[in-house]
Coordinates of C-alpha atoms and ligand atoms in Angstrom, one line a residue:
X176 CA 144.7 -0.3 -8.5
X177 CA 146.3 -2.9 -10.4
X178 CA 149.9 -3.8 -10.3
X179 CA 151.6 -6.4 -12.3
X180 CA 154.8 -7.7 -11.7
X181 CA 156.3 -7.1 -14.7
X182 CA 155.0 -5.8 -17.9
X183 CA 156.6 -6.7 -21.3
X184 CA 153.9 -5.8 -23.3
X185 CA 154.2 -2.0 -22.4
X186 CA 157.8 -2.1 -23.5
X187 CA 156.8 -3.8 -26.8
X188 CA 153.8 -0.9 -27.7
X189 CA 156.8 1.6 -26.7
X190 CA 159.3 0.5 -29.3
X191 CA 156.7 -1.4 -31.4
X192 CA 157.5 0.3 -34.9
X193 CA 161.3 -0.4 -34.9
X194 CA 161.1 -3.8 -33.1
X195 CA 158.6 -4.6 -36.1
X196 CA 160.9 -3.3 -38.6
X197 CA 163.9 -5.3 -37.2
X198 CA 162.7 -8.4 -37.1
X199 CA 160.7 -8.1 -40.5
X200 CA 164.1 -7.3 -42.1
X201 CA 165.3 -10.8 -40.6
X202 CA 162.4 -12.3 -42.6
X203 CA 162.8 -10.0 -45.4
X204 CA 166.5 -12.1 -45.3
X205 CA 165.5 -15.5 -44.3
X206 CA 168.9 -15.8 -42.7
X207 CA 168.0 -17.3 -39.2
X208 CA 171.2 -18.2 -37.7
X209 CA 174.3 -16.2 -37.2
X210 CA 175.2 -13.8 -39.5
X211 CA 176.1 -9.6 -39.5
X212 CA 172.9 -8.6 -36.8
X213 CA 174.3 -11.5 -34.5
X214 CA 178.0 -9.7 -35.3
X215 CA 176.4 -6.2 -34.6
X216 CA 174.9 -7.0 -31.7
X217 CA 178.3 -9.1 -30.2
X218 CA 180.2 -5.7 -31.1
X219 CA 177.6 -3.4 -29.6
X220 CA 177.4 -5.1 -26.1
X221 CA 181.4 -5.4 -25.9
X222 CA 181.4 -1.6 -26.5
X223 CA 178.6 -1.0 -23.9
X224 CA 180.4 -2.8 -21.3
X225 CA 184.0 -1.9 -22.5
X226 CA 185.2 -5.2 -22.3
X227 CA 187.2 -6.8 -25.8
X228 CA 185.3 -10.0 -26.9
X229 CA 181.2 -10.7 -26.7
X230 CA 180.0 -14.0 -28.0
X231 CA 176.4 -14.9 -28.0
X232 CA 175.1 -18.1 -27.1
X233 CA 171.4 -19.5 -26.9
X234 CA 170.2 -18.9 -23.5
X235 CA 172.3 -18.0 -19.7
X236 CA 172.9 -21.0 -18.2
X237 CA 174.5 -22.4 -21.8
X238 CA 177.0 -19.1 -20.9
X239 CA 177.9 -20.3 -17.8
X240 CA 178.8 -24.0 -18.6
X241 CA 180.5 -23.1 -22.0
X242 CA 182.2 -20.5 -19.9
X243 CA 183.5 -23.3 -17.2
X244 CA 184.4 -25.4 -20.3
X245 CA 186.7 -22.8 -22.0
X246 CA 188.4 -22.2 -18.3
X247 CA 189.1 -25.9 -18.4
X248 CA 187.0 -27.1 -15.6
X249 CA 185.9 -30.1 -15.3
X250 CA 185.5 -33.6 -13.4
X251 CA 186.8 -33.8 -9.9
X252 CA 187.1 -29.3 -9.7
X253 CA 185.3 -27.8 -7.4
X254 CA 183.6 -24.1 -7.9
X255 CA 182.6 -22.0 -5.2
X256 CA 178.9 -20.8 -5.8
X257 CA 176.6 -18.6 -3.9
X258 CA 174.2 -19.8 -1.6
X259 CA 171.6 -17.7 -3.2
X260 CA 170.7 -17.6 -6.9
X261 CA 169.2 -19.0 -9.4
X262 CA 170.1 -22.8 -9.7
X263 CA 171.2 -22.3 -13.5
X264 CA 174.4 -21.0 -10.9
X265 CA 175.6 -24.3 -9.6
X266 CA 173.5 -26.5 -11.9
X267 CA 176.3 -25.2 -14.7
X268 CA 179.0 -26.3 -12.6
X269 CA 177.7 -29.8 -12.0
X270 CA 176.5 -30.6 -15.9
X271 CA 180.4 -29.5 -16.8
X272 CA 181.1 -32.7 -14.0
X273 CA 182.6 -30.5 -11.6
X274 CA 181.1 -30.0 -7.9
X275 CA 179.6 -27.3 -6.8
X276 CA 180.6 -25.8 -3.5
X277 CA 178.3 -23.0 -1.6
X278 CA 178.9 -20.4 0.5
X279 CA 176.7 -17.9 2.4
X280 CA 176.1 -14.6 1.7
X281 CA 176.8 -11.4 2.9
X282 CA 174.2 -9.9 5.2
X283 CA 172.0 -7.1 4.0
X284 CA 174.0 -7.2 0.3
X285 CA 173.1 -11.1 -0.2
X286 CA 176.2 -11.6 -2.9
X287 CA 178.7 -14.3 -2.2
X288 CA 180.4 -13.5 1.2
X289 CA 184.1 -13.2 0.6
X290 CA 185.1 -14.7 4.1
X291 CA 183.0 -18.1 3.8
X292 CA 184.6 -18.3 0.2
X293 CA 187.8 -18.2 2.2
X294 CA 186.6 -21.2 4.4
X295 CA 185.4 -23.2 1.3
X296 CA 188.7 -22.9 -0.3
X297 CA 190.4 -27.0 -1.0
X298 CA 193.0 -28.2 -2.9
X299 CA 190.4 -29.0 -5.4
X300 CA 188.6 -25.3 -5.6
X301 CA 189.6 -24.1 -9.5
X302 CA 186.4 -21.3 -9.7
X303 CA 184.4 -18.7 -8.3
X304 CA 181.3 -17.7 -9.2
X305 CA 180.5 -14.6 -8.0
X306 CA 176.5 -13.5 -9.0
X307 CA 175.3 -9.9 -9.0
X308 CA 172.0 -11.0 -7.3
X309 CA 169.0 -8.9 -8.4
X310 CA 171.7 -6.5 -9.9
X311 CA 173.9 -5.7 -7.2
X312 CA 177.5 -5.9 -7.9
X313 CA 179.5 -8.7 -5.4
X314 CA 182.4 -7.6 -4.0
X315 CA 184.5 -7.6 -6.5
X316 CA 187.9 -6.2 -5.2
X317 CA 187.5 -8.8 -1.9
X318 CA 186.6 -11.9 -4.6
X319 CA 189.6 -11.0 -6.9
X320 CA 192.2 -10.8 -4.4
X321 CA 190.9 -13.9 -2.7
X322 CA 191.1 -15.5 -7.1
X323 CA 194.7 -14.4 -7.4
X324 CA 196.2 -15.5 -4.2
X325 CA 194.6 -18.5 -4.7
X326 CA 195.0 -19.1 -8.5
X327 CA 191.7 -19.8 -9.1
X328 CA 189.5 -18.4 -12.1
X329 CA 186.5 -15.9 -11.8
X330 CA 183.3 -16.2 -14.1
X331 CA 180.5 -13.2 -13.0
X332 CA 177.2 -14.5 -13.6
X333 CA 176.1 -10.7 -14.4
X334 CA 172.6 -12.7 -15.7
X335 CA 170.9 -10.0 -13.8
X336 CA 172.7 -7.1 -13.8
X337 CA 173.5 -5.7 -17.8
X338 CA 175.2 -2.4 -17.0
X339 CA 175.5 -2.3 -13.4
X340 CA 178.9 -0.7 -12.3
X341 CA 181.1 -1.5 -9.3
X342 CA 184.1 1.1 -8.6
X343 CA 184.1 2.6 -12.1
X344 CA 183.6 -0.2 -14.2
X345 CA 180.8 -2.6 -15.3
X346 CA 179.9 -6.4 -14.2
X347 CA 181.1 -8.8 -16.3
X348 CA 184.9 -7.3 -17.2
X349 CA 186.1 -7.6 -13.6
X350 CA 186.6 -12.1 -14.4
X351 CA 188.1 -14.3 -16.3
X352 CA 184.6 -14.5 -18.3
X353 CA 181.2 -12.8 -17.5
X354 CA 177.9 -14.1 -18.5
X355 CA 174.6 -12.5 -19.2
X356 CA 171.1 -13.8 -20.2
X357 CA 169.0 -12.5 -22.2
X358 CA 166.1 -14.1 -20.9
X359 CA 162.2 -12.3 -21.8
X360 CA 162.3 -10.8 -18.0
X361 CA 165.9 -9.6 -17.3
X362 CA 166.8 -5.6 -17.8
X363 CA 167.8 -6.7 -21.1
X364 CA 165.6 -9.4 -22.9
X365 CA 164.8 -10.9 -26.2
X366 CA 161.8 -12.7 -27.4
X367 CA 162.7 -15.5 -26.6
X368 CA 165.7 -17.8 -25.2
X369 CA 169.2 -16.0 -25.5
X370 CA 172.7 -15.3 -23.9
X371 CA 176.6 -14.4 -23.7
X372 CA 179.7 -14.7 -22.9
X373 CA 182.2 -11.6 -22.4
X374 CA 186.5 -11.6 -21.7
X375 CA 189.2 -9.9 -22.4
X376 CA 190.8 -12.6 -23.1
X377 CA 190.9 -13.2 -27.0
X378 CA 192.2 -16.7 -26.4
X379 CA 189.3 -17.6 -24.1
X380 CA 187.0 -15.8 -26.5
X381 CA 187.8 -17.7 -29.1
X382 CA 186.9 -21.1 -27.3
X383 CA 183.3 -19.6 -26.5
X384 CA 182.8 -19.2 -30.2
X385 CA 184.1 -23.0 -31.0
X386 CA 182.4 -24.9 -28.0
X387 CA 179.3 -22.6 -28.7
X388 CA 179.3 -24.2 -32.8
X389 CA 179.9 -27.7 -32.6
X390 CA 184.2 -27.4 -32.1
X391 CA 184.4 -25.7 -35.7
X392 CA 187.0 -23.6 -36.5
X393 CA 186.0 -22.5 -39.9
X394 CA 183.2 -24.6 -41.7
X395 CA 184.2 -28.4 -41.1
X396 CA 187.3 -28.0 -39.1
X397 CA 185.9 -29.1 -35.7
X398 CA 188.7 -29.2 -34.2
X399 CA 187.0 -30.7 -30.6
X400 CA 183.7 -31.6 -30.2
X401 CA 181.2 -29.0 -29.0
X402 CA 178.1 -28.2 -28.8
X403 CA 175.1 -26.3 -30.7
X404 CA 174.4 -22.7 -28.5
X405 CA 174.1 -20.0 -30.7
X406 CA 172.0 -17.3 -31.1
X407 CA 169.1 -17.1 -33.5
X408 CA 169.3 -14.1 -35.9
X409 CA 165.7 -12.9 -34.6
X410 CA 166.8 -12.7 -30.8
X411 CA 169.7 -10.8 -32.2
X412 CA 167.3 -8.4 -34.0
X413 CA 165.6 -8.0 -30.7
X414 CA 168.4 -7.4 -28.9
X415 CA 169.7 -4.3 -31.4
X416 CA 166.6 -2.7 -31.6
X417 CA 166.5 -2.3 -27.8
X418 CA 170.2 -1.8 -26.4
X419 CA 169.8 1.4 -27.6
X420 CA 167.0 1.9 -24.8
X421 CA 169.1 -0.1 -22.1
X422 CA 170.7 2.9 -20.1
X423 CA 167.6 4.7 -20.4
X424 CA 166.0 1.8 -18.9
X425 CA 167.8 1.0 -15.8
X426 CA 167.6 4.6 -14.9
X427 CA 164.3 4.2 -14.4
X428 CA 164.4 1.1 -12.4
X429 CA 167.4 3.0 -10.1
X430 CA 164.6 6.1 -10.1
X431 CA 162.0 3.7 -8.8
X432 CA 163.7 1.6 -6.3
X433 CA 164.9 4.8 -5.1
X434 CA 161.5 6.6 -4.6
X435 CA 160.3 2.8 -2.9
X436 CA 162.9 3.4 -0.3
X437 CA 161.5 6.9 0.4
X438 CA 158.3 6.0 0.5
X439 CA 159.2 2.6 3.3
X440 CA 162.3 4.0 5.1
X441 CA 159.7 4.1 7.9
X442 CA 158.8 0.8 7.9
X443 CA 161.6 -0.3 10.0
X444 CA 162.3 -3.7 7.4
X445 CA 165.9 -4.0 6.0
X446 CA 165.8 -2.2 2.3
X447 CA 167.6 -2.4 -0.9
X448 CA 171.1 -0.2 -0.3
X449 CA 171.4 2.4 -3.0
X450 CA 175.5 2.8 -1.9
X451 CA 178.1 3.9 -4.5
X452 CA 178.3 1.3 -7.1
X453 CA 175.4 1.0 -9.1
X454 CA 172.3 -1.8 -8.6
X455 CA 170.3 -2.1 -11.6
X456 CA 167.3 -3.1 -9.5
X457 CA 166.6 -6.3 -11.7
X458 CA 164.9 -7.1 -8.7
X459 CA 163.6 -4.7 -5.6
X460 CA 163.7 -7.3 -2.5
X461 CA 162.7 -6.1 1.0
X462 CA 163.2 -8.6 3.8
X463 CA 159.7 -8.7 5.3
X464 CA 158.6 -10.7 8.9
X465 CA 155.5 -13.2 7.5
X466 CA 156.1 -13.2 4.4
X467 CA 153.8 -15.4 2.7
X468 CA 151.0 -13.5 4.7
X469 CA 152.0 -10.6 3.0
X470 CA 152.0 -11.5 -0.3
X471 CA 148.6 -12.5 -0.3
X472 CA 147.3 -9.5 1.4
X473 CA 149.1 -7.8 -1.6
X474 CA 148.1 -10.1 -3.9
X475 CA 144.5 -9.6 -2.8
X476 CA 144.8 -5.8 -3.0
X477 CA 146.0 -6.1 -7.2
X478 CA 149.8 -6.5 -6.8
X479 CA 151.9 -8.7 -8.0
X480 CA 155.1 -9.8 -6.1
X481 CA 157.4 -12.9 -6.2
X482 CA 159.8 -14.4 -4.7
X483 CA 163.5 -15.1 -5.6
X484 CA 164.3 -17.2 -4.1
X485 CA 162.0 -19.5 -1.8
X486 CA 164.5 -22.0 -1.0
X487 CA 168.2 -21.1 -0.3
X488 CA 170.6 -23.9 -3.5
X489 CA 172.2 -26.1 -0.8
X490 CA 169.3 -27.1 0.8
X491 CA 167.2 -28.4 -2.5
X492 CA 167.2 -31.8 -3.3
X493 CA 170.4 -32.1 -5.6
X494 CA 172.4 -30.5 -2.7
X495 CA 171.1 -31.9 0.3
X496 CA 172.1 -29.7 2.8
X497 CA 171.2 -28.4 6.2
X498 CA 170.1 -24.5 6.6
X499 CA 171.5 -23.8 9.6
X500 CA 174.9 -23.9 7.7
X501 CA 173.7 -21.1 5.5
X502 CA 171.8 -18.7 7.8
X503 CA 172.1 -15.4 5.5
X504 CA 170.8 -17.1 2.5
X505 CA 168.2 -19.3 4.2
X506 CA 167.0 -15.9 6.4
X507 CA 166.1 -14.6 2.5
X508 CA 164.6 -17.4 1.5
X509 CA 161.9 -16.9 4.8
X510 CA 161.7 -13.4 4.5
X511 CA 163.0 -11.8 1.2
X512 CA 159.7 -10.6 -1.0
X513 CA 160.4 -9.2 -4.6
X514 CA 158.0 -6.1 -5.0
X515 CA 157.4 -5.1 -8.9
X516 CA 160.0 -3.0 -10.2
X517 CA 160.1 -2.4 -14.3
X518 CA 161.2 0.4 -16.5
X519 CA 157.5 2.0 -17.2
X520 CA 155.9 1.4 -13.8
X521 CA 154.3 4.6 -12.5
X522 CA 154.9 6.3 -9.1
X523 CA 151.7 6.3 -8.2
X524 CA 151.8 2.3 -8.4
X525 CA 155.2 2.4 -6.0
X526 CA 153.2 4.6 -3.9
X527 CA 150.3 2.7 -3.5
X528 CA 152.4 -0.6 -3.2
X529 CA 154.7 1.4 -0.1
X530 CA 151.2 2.9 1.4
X531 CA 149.5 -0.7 1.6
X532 CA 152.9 -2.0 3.0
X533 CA 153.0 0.7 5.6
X534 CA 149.6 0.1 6.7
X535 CA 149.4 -3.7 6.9
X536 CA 152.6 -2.6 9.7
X537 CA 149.7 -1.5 12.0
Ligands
PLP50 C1 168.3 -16.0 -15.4 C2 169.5 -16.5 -14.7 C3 170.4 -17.4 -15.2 C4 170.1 -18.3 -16.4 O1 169.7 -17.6 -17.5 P1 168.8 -18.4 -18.6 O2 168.9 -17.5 -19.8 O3 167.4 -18.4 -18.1 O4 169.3 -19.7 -18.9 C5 171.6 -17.7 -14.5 N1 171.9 -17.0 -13.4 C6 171.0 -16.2 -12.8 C7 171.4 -15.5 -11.6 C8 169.8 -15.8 -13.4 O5 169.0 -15.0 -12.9

C-alpha cells in the first residue's frame, strides 16, 4: 500500500468545480491585486477566528516581521523564540534587526516552555513568540501572565494551527498579533505563496495594512516607507472557495490522529496528547528510538514520513549554539518522526502505517 505524505491533489479533485469557478471569475475580472475577494476573505477569517482586524500579506514569514514592525521592534530588542520551529520563527526577528533569543520546550507538548522564557527574560527582551507547533496550542495563560508582568508584547505564530482552540478560544486572538500562513501544505493553503496578520487592536491593524503596501495611507500618501506584501487576488480566490471546508477539514485530521493513537498506544513511544484544547494535527509527530532507521524501513514499505524538524534553531549555523543547552528540542530533533496525516487519508492507510510500526517494535 502506498502512502503519501500529503496529498493536495485529492483535495483539488474534491472541490475542483468551485475552486475552477473562483479563480476563473478572477480572470473573468483581470483584477490581480487587492480588491473585494482579498476584502471577503480578510472579513471571513476575522469572523472564523472571532478576532476584529485580518490583513493579508504575501506569504507567513512576511506576517511575522511586518508583525514585529508594527509592535515597534527593532535594532538592539531581543525576542524570545522557541527552540523548535520553523526558522521563518527567529529568522523574522533577526531581518527586523532584533536578536533572537531561544528557549527550550516543554517536554512531551514541545511549545515554548514558560519557565526557560522566564530565565531568558533581560532588560532588553520586548517579544515573545509563542508557536503552536504542528497545531498544538502553547500555553497561553502561563506565556501571557509571564507578557504582562513583564511588559513585553506577544505575536502567536498560529502558521500551523488555523482554528485550533486553547481554553475556549482560538490561536491567534490570545496576542498582541497572530500570524498565519497560507502556505500549499498547511490545514489551510492556497495555490501558491500567501499569509496574515490578525489583532484586536485596530491601531495595530491599521500599520499591517500600511507596512504591508509600501507606507500608503490612501493612494500616494506614504506616510513611512514600507514594503510590497500583499496578497494576490487569485490566492484570495483560493482561500474563499475553501474556508468553507476548513472545520470540516481539521475534524478529520483530529479523527485520524486520534484513531493513530489507538492503533500505537501499545507501542510504548511518547504520542501526540489529545488533552482538552484542541490540536489541529498539522503534523502527527511520534518520538521514535532510531529514527532515521525507521523511516527508511517505512519508506521502503510505500510511506511517506518527514521530519520537522531535523535540527533544533539554536544549533544551526546562524545561531551557533550548543545542544546540550536545549535538551527538549534537540531530543525531537533525534527522535521526533512526522507520520502522514491529511484531511482524506483513509483508515486503512493509518492502520497499515500503526501495524508496520508495531511490528518493526519486534
Ligand atoms: C510555514 C511556517 C512559517 C512560514 O510561513 P511561509 O508562508 O512559508 O513563509 C512560519 N512559522 C511556522 C511555524 C511555519 O510552519
Amino acid at each position: 500500500m502506498k502512502v503519501p505524505f500529503v496529498d493536495l491533489k485529492q483535495q483539488y479533485l474534491s472541490i475542483k468545480e468551485e475552486m475552477d469557478a473562483a479563480i476563473q471569475s478572477v480572470l473573468d475580472n483581470t483584477s490581480f491585486i487587492g480588491g473585494s475577494v482579498v476584502l471577503k476573505f480578510e472579513n471571513d477569517f476575522a469572523n472564523y477566528l472571532g478576532v476584529q482586524g485580518c490583513v493579508t500579506c504575501a506569504n507567513g514569514t512576511d506576517a511575522i516581521e511586518i508583525a514585529l514592525q508594527a509592535l515597534g521592534i527593532s535594532k538592539g530588542d531581543e525576542v524570545l523564540v522557541p527552540a523548535m520551529s520553523w526558522i521563518a520563527t527567529s529568522e523574522a526577528v533577526s531581518t527586523v534587526g532584533a536578536r533572537p533569543v531561544f528557549a527550550d520546550v516543554l517536554p512531551g507538548k514541545f511549545t515554548i516552555d514558560p519557565e526557560q522564557v522566564k530565565k531568558k527574560i533581560t532588560p532588553a527582551t520586548k517579544a515573545i513568540i509563542p508557536v503552536h507547533l504542528y497545531g498544538k496550542p502553547a500555553e497561553m495563560t502561563e506565556i501571557m501572565d509571564i507578557a504582562r508582568v513583564n511588559g513585553l508584547k506577544v505575536i502567536e505564530d498560529c502558521a500551523q494551527a488555523h482554528g485550533a482552540i486553547y481554553r475556549g478560544r482560538k490561536v491567534g486572538t490570545f496576542g498582541d498579533v497572530g500570524t498565519f500562513s497560507f502556505y500549499p501544505g498547511k490545514n489551510l493553503g492556497a495555490y501558491g505563496d500567501a499569509g496574515c496578520m490578525v489583532s484586536n487592536n485596530s491601531e495595530v491593524a491599521e500599520k499591517f495594512r500600511m507596512i504591508a503596501n509600501h507606507g500608503q495611507q490612501g493612494k500616494h500618501n506614504h506616510v513611512m516607507e514600507g514594503r510590497n506584501s500583499r496578497l494576490d487576488t487569485i490566492q484570495a480566490a483560493v482561500l474563499n472557495a475553501k474556508l468553507p471546508y476548513l472545520e470540516q477539514w481539521t475534524n478529520a485530521r483530529i479523527g485520524h490522529a486520534t484513531h493513530y493513537n489507538e492503533c500505537l498506544k501499545d507501542l510504548g513511544i511518547v504520542l501526540p496528547e489529545l488533552d482538552e484544547s484542541r490540536h489541529v494535527f498539522h503534523l502527527y509527530v511520534v518520538n521514535v528510538m532510531n529514527r532515521d532507521e525507521i523511516k527508511s524501513q517505512l519508506a521502503e514499505l510505500g510511506i511517506a514520513t518527514q521530519i520537522h524538524y531535523p535540527n533544533a534553531l539554536p544549533v544551526l549555523a546562524p545561531y551557533g549554539e550548543k545542544a546540550e543547552d536545549y535538551p527538549v528540542a534537540c531530543g525531537l530533533a533525534e527522535n521526533g518522526l512526522s507520520l502522514p496525516i491529511f484531511p482524506e487519508l483513509q483508515k486503512a492507510q493509518i492502520e497499515y502505517v500503526a501495524g508496520q510500526l508495531m511490528s518493526m517494535k519486534k
